[in-house]
Coordinates of C-alpha atoms in Angstrom, one line a residue:
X1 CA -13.4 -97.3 30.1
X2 CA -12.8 -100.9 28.7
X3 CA -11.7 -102.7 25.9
X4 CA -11.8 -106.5 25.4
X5 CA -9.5 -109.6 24.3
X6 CA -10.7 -112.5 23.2
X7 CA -8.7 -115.8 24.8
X8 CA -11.1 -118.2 23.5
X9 CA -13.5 -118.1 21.1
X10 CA -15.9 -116.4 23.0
X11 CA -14.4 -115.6 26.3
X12 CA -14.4 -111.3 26.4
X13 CA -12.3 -110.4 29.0
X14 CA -12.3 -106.8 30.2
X15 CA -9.3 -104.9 30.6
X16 CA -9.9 -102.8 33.5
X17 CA -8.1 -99.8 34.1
X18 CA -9.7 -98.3 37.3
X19 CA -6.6 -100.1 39.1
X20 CA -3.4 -97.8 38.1
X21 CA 0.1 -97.9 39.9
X22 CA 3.5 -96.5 39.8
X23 CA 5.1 -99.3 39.1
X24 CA 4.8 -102.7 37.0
X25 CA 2.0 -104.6 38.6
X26 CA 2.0 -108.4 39.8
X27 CA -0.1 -110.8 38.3
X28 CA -3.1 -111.0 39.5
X29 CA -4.4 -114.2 37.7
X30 CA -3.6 -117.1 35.7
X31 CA -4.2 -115.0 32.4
X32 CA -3.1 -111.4 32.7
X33 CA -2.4 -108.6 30.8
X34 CA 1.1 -106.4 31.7
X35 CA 1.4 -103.2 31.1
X36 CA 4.6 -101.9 32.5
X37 CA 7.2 -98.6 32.4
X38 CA 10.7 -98.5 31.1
X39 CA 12.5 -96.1 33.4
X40 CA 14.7 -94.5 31.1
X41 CA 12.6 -94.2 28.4
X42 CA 9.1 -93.6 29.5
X43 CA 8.0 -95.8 27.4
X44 CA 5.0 -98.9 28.2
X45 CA 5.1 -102.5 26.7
X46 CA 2.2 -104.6 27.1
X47 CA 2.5 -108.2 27.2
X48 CA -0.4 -110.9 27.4
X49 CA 0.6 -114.3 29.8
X50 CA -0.9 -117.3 30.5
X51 CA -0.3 -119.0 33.8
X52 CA 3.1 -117.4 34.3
X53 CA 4.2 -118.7 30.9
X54 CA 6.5 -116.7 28.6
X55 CA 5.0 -113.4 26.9
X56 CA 2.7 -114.5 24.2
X57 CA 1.7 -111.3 22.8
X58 CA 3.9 -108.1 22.7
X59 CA 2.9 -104.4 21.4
X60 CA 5.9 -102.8 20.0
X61 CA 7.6 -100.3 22.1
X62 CA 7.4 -97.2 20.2
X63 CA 3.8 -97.7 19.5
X64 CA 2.8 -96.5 23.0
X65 CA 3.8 -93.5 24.2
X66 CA 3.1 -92.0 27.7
X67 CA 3.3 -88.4 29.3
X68 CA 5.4 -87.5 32.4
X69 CA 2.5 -86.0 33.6
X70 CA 0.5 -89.7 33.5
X71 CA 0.4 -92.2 36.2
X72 CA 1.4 -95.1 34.7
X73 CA -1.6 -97.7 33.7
X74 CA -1.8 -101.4 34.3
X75 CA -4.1 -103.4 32.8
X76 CA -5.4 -106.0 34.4
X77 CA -7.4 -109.0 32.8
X78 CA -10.1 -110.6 35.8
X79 CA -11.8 -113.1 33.5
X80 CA -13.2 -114.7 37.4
X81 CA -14.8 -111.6 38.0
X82 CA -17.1 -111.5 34.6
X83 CA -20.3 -112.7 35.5
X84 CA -22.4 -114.6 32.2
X85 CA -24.6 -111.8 32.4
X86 CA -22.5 -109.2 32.2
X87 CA -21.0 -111.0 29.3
X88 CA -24.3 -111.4 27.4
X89 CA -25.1 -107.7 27.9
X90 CA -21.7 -106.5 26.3
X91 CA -22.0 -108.9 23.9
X92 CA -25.4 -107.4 22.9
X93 CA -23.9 -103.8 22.6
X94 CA -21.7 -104.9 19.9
X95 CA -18.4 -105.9 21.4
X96 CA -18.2 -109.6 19.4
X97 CA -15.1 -110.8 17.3
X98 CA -16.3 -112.0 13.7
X99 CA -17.0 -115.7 13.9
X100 CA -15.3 -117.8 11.2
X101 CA -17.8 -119.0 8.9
X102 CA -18.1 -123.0 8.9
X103 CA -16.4 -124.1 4.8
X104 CA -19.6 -126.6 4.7
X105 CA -22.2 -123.6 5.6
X106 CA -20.6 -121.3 3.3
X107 CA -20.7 -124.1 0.1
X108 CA -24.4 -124.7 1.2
X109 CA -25.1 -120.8 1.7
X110 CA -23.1 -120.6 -2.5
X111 CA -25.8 -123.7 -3.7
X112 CA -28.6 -121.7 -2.0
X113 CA -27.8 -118.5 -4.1
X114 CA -27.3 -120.6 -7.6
X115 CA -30.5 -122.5 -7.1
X116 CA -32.4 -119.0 -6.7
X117 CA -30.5 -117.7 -9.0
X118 CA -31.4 -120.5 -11.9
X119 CA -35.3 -120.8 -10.3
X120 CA -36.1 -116.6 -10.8
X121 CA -34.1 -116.8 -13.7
X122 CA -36.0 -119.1 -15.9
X123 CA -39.3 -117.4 -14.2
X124 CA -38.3 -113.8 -15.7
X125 CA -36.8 -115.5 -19.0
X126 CA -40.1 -117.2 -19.1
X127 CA -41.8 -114.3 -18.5
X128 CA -40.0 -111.8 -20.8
X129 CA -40.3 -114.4 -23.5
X130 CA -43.9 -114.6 -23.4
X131 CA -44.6 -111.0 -23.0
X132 CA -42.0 -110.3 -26.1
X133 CA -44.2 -112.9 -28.5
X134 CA -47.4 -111.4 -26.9
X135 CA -46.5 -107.6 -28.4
X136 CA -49.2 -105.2 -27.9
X137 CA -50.7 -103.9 -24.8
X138 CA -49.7 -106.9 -23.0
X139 CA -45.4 -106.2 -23.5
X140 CA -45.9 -102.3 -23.2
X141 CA -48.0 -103.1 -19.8
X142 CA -44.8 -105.7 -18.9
X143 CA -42.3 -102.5 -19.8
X144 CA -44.7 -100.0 -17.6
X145 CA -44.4 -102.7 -14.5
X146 CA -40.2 -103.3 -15.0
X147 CA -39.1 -98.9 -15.7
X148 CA -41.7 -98.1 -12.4
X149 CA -39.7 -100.6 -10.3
X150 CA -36.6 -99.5 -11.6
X151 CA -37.1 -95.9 -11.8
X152 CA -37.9 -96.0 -7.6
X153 CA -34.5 -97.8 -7.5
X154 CA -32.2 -95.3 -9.4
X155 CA -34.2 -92.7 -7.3
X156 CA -33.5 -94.4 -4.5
X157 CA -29.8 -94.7 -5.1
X158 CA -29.5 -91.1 -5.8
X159 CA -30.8 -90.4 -2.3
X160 CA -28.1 -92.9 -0.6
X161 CA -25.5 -91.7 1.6
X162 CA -22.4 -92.6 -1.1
X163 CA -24.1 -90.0 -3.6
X164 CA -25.5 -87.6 -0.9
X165 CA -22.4 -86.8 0.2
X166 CA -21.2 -84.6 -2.7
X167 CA -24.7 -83.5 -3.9
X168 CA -28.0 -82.4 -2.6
X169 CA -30.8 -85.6 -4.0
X170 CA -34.1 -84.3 -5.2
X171 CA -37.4 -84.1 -3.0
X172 CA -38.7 -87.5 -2.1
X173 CA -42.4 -86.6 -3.8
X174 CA -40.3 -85.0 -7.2
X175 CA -38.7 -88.7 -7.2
X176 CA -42.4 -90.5 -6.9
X177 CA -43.9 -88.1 -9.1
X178 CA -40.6 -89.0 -11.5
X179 CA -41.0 -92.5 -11.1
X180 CA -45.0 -92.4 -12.0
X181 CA -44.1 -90.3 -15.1
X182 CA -41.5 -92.7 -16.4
X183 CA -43.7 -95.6 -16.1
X184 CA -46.0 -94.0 -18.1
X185 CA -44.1 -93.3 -20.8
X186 CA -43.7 -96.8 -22.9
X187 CA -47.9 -96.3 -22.7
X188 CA -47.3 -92.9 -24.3
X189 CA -45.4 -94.3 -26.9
X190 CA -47.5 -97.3 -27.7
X191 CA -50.9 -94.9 -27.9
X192 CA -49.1 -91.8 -29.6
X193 CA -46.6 -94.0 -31.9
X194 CA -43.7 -91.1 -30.7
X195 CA -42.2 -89.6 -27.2
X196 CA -40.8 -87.1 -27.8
X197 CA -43.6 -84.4 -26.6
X198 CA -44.4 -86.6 -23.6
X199 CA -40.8 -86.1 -22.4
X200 CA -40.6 -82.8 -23.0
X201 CA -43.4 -82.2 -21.0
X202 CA -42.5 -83.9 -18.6
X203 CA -39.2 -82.5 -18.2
X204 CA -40.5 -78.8 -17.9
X205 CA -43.0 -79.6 -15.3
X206 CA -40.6 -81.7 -13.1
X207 CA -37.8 -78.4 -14.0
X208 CA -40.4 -75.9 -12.4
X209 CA -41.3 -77.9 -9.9
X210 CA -37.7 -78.4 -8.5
X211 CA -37.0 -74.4 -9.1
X212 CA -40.3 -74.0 -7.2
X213 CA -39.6 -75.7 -4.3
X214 CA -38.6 -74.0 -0.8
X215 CA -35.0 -73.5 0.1
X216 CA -32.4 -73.4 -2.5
X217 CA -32.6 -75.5 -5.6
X218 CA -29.6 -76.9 -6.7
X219 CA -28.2 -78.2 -9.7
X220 CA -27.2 -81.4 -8.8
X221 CA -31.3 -81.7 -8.1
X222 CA -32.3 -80.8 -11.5
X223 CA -29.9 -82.8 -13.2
X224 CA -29.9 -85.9 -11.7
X225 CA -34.0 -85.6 -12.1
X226 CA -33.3 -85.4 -15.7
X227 CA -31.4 -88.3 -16.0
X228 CA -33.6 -90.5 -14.3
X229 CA -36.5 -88.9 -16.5
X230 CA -33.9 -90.4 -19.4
X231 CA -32.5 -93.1 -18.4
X232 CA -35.3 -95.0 -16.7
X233 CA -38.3 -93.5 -18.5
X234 CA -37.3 -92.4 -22.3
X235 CA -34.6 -95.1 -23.2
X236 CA -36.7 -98.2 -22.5
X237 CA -39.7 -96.5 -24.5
X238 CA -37.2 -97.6 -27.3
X239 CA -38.2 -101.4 -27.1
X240 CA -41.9 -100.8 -27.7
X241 CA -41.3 -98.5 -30.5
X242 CA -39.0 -101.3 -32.0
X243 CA -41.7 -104.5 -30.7
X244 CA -44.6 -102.6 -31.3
X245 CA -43.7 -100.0 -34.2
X246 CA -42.1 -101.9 -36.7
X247 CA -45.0 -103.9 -37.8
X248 CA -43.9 -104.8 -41.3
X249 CA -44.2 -108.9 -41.9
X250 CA -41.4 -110.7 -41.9
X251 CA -42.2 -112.7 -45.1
X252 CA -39.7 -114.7 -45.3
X253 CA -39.4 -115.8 -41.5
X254 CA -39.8 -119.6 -41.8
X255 CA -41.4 -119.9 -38.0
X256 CA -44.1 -117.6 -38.9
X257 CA -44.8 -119.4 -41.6
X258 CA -46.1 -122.2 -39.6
X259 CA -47.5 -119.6 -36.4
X260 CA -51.1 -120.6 -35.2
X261 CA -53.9 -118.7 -37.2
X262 CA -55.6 -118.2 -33.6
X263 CA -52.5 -116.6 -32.0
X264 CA -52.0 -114.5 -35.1
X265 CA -50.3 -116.5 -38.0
X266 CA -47.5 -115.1 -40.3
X267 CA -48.9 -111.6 -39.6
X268 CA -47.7 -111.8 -36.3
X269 CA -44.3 -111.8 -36.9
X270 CA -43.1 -108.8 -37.7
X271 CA -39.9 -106.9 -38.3
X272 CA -40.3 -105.7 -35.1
X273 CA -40.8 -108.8 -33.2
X274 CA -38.0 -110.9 -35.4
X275 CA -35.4 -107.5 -34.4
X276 CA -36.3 -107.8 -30.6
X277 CA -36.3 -111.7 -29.9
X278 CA -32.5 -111.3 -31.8
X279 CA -31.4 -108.0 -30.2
X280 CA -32.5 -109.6 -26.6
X281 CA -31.0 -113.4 -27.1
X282 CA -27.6 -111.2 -28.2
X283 CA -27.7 -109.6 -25.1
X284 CA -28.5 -112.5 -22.7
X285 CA -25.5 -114.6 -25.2
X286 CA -23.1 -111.5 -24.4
X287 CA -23.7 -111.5 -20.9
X288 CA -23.5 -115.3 -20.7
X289 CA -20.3 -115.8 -23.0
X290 CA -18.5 -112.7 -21.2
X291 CA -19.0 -114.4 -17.8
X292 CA -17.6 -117.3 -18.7
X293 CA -14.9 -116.3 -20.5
X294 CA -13.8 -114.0 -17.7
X295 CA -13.6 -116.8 -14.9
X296 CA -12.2 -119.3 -17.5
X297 CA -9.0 -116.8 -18.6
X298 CA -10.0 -113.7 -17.5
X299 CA -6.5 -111.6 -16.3
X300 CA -6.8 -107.8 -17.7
X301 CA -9.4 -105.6 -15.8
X302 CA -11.6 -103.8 -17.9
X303 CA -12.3 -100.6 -16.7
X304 CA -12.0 -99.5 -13.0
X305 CA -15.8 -99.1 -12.8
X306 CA -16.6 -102.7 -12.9
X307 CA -13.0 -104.3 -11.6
X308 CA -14.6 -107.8 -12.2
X309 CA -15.0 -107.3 -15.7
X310 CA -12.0 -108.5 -17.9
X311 CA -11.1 -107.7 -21.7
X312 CA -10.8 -111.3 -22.4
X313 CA -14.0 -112.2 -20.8
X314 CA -15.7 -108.6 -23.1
X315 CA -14.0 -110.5 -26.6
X316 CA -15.1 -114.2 -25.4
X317 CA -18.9 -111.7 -24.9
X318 CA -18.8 -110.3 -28.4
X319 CA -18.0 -113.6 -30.2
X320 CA -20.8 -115.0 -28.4
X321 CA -23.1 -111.9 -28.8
X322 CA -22.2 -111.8 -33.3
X323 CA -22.4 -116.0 -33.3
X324 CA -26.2 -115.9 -31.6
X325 CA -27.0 -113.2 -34.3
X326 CA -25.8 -114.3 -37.1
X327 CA -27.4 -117.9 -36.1
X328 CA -30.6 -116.3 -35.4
X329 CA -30.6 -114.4 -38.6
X330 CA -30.7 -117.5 -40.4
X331 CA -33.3 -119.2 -38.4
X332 CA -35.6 -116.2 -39.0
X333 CA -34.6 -115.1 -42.0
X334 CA -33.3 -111.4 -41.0
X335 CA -31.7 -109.3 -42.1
X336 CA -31.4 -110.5 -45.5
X337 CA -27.0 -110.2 -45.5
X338 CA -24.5 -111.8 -43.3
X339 CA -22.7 -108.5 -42.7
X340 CA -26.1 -107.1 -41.4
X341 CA -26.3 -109.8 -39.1
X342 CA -22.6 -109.4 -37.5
X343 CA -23.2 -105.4 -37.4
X344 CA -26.3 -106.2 -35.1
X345 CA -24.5 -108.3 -32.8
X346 CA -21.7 -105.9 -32.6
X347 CA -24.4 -102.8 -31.8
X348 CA -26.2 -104.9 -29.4
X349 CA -22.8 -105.9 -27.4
X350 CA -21.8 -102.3 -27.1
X351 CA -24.8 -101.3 -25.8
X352 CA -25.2 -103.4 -23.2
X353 CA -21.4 -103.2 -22.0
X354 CA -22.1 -99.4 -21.7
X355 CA -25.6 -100.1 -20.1
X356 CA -23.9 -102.6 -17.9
X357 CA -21.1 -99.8 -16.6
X358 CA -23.6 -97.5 -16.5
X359 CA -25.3 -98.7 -14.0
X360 CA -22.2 -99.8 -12.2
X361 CA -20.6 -96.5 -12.2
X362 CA -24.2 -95.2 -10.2
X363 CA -24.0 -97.9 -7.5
X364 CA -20.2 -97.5 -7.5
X365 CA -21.1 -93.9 -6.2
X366 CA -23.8 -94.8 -4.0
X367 CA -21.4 -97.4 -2.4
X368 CA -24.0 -100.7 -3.0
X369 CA -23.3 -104.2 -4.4
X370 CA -26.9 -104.6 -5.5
X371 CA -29.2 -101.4 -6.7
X372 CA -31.9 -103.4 -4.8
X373 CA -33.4 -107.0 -3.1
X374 CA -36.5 -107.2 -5.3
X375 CA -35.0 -110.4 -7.0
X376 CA -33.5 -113.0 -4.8
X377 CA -30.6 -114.1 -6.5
X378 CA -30.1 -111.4 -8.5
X379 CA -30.5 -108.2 -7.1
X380 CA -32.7 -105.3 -8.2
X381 CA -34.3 -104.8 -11.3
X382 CA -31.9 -102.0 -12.7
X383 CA -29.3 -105.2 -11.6
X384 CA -31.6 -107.3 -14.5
X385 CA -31.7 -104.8 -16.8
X386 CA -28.8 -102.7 -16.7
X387 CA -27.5 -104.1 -20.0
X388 CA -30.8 -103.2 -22.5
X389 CA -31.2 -99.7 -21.2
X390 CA -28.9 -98.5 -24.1
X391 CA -29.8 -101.5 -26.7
X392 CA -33.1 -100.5 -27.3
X393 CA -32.4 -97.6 -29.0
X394 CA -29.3 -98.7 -30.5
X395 CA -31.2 -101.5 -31.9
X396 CA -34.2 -99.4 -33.0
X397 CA -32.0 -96.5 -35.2
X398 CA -30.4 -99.9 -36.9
X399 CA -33.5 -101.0 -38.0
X400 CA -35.2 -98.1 -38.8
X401 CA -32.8 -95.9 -40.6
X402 CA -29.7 -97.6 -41.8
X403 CA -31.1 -100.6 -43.2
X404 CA -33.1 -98.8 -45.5
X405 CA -30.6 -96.4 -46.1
X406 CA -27.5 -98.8 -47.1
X407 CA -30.2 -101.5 -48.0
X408 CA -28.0 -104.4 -46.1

């Protein structure tokens, strides 16, 4: 048996105890290790010297305890014996001390991360922008691409060993099949104008085929199934029903006044469109305004879910979050009344804070930072879009029923 200590930085020095003895042993090199009886009490220190100098390192006395019975060990450190071969090997089965990390490697490592971060960061803003104007086939397609990748990730999570360990994870192929089936639900929506029957189908089919399976089904199975068949597949259906459904002109939008006639012209913008370039620019303001407010005077946790997030840092977020809509509103000309505009902003905060610890509380329990590597920089795609898996549908039911309903 042998353990090592590390006298330099990397010098592993084996502690050998094949050589035991009934009495405190003489040094047997410059640098040794002691490991001697008291009489009385039975008890061993263990002292570490260095060419004969005073005791350098010393285990407390009551922390080592030895039987009658036991022949009394010495330890005895032979660094001249350790060959650099010998060294390499045990250094390649795992026996290596952490290495501090160089301050100037760790600041470059820091402007390596931000520069990925920014660079895929304008690419999917970019991208999200463009496929949001776009509408149609082309931002349902966009959706199908983003709830596949991140239905395989929640799926994924389920089946790590954080969550596994107090529940039994679905079958592998009853996660694919999952994962297939919430992609194709935003198609669904945009080809059938509603969800709700696609879902429900979708639900009994994966339901029988869990209670089908060999073995013993369990609960946790069935509804951890379900809420990946909600929460990756059914809520984002919400943003092409509120893109593509609501396709009402926005007549008094100033910026569609003066669209290009070849890219559609004022008929393009739509409520729809005009809800979902505001309800996503307050989300990407809340996140934005929250994060710096929590570094800049951020002191009182939030919620033990997330213990990064801070309440100053969520109020700095919802001033940011109501100040982009209201602004918005009066760029595009909707809604019609301020206190419309500040009631969005307030629903599309909410949302994504509870989207946001949603998604933290799942990793949280899986025991991972990130829910995946897809993005460097940034994580998975769950990681991107965490905080618009409840938004849409918030966002949607404003629009769509109490506008009309209070007429604000």
């Amino acid at each position: 048996m042998a353990s090592f200590v590390e006298i330099s930085r990397y010098n592993l020095i084996p502690l050998s105890f094949t050589s035991l003895c009934g009495c405190p042993c003489r040094l047997l090199s410059n640098n040794t290790l002691s490991l001697s009886r008291s009489p009385t009490t039975h008890k061993l220190k263990l002292n570490l010297i260095f060419h004969g100098s005073e005791p350098l390192f010393r285990v407390r006395p009551t922390s080592i305890h030895v039987n009658r019975r036991l022949i009394p060990a010495v330890a005895r450190a032979e660094p001249e014996s350790i060959e650099e071969s010998n060294a390499n090997e045990e250094f390649n089965k795992g026996h290596v001390l952490p290495e501090a990390k160089d301050p100037l490697s760790e600041l470059q490592d820091k402007s390596s991360q931000l520069r990925k971060r920014i660079v895929f960061g304008l690419g999917i803003g970019i991208s999200v922008g463009g496929a949001v104007l776009a509408g149609g086939w082309v931002f349902t397609v966009a959706m199908a691409a983003a709830v596949l990748l991140g239905a395989r990730e929640y799926f994924e999570l389920v089946r790590s060993s954080g969550i596994t360990a107090g529940m039994t994870p679905p079958p592998r192929y009853v996660s694919r099949v999952c994962s297939v089936i919430c992609a194709l639900m935003p198609i669904l929506t945009l080809y059938f104008g509603n969800i709700d029957i696609s879902v429900t189908s979708a639900a009994f089919v994966v339901a029988m085929a869990l209670l089908m399976q060999r073995g013993n089904p369990r609960f946790a199975q069935l509804s951890s199934t379900m809420f990946g068949l909600f929460y990756c597949g059914y809520l984002p259906c919400f943003w092409v029903k509120l893109r593509c459904g609501l396709t009402a002109p926005a007549l008094n939008t100033r910026v569609g006044a003066g669209w290009p006639y070849l890219l559609g012209g004022q008929a393009h913008w739509t409520i729809g469109l005009v809800a979902t370039l505001i309800s996503v620019s307050s989300i990407i303001a809340a996140d934005t305004y929250a994060f710096l407010g929590g570094k800049a005077i951020g002191r009182t946790p939030l919620t033990n879910i997330s213990p990064k997030k801070t309440w100053e840092g969520a109020i700095v977020g919802l001033g940011g979050c109501i100040a982009t809509s209201v602004v918005l509103s009066k760029i595009l000309s909707w809604p019609a009344s301020l206190l419309s505009a500040i009631a969005f902003g307030i629903l599309n905060f909410f949302g994504s804070v509870f989207g946001d610890l949603t998604e933290s509380m799942i990793k949280r329990d899986a025991g991972v930072k990130d829910s995946g590597s897809l993005i460097p920089g940034h994580g998975g795609i769950l990681d991107r879009v965490d905080s618009y898996m409840f938004t849409g549908a918030l966002a949607y039911s404003f629009v769509k029923i109490l506008i009309p309903l209070y007429g604000v």
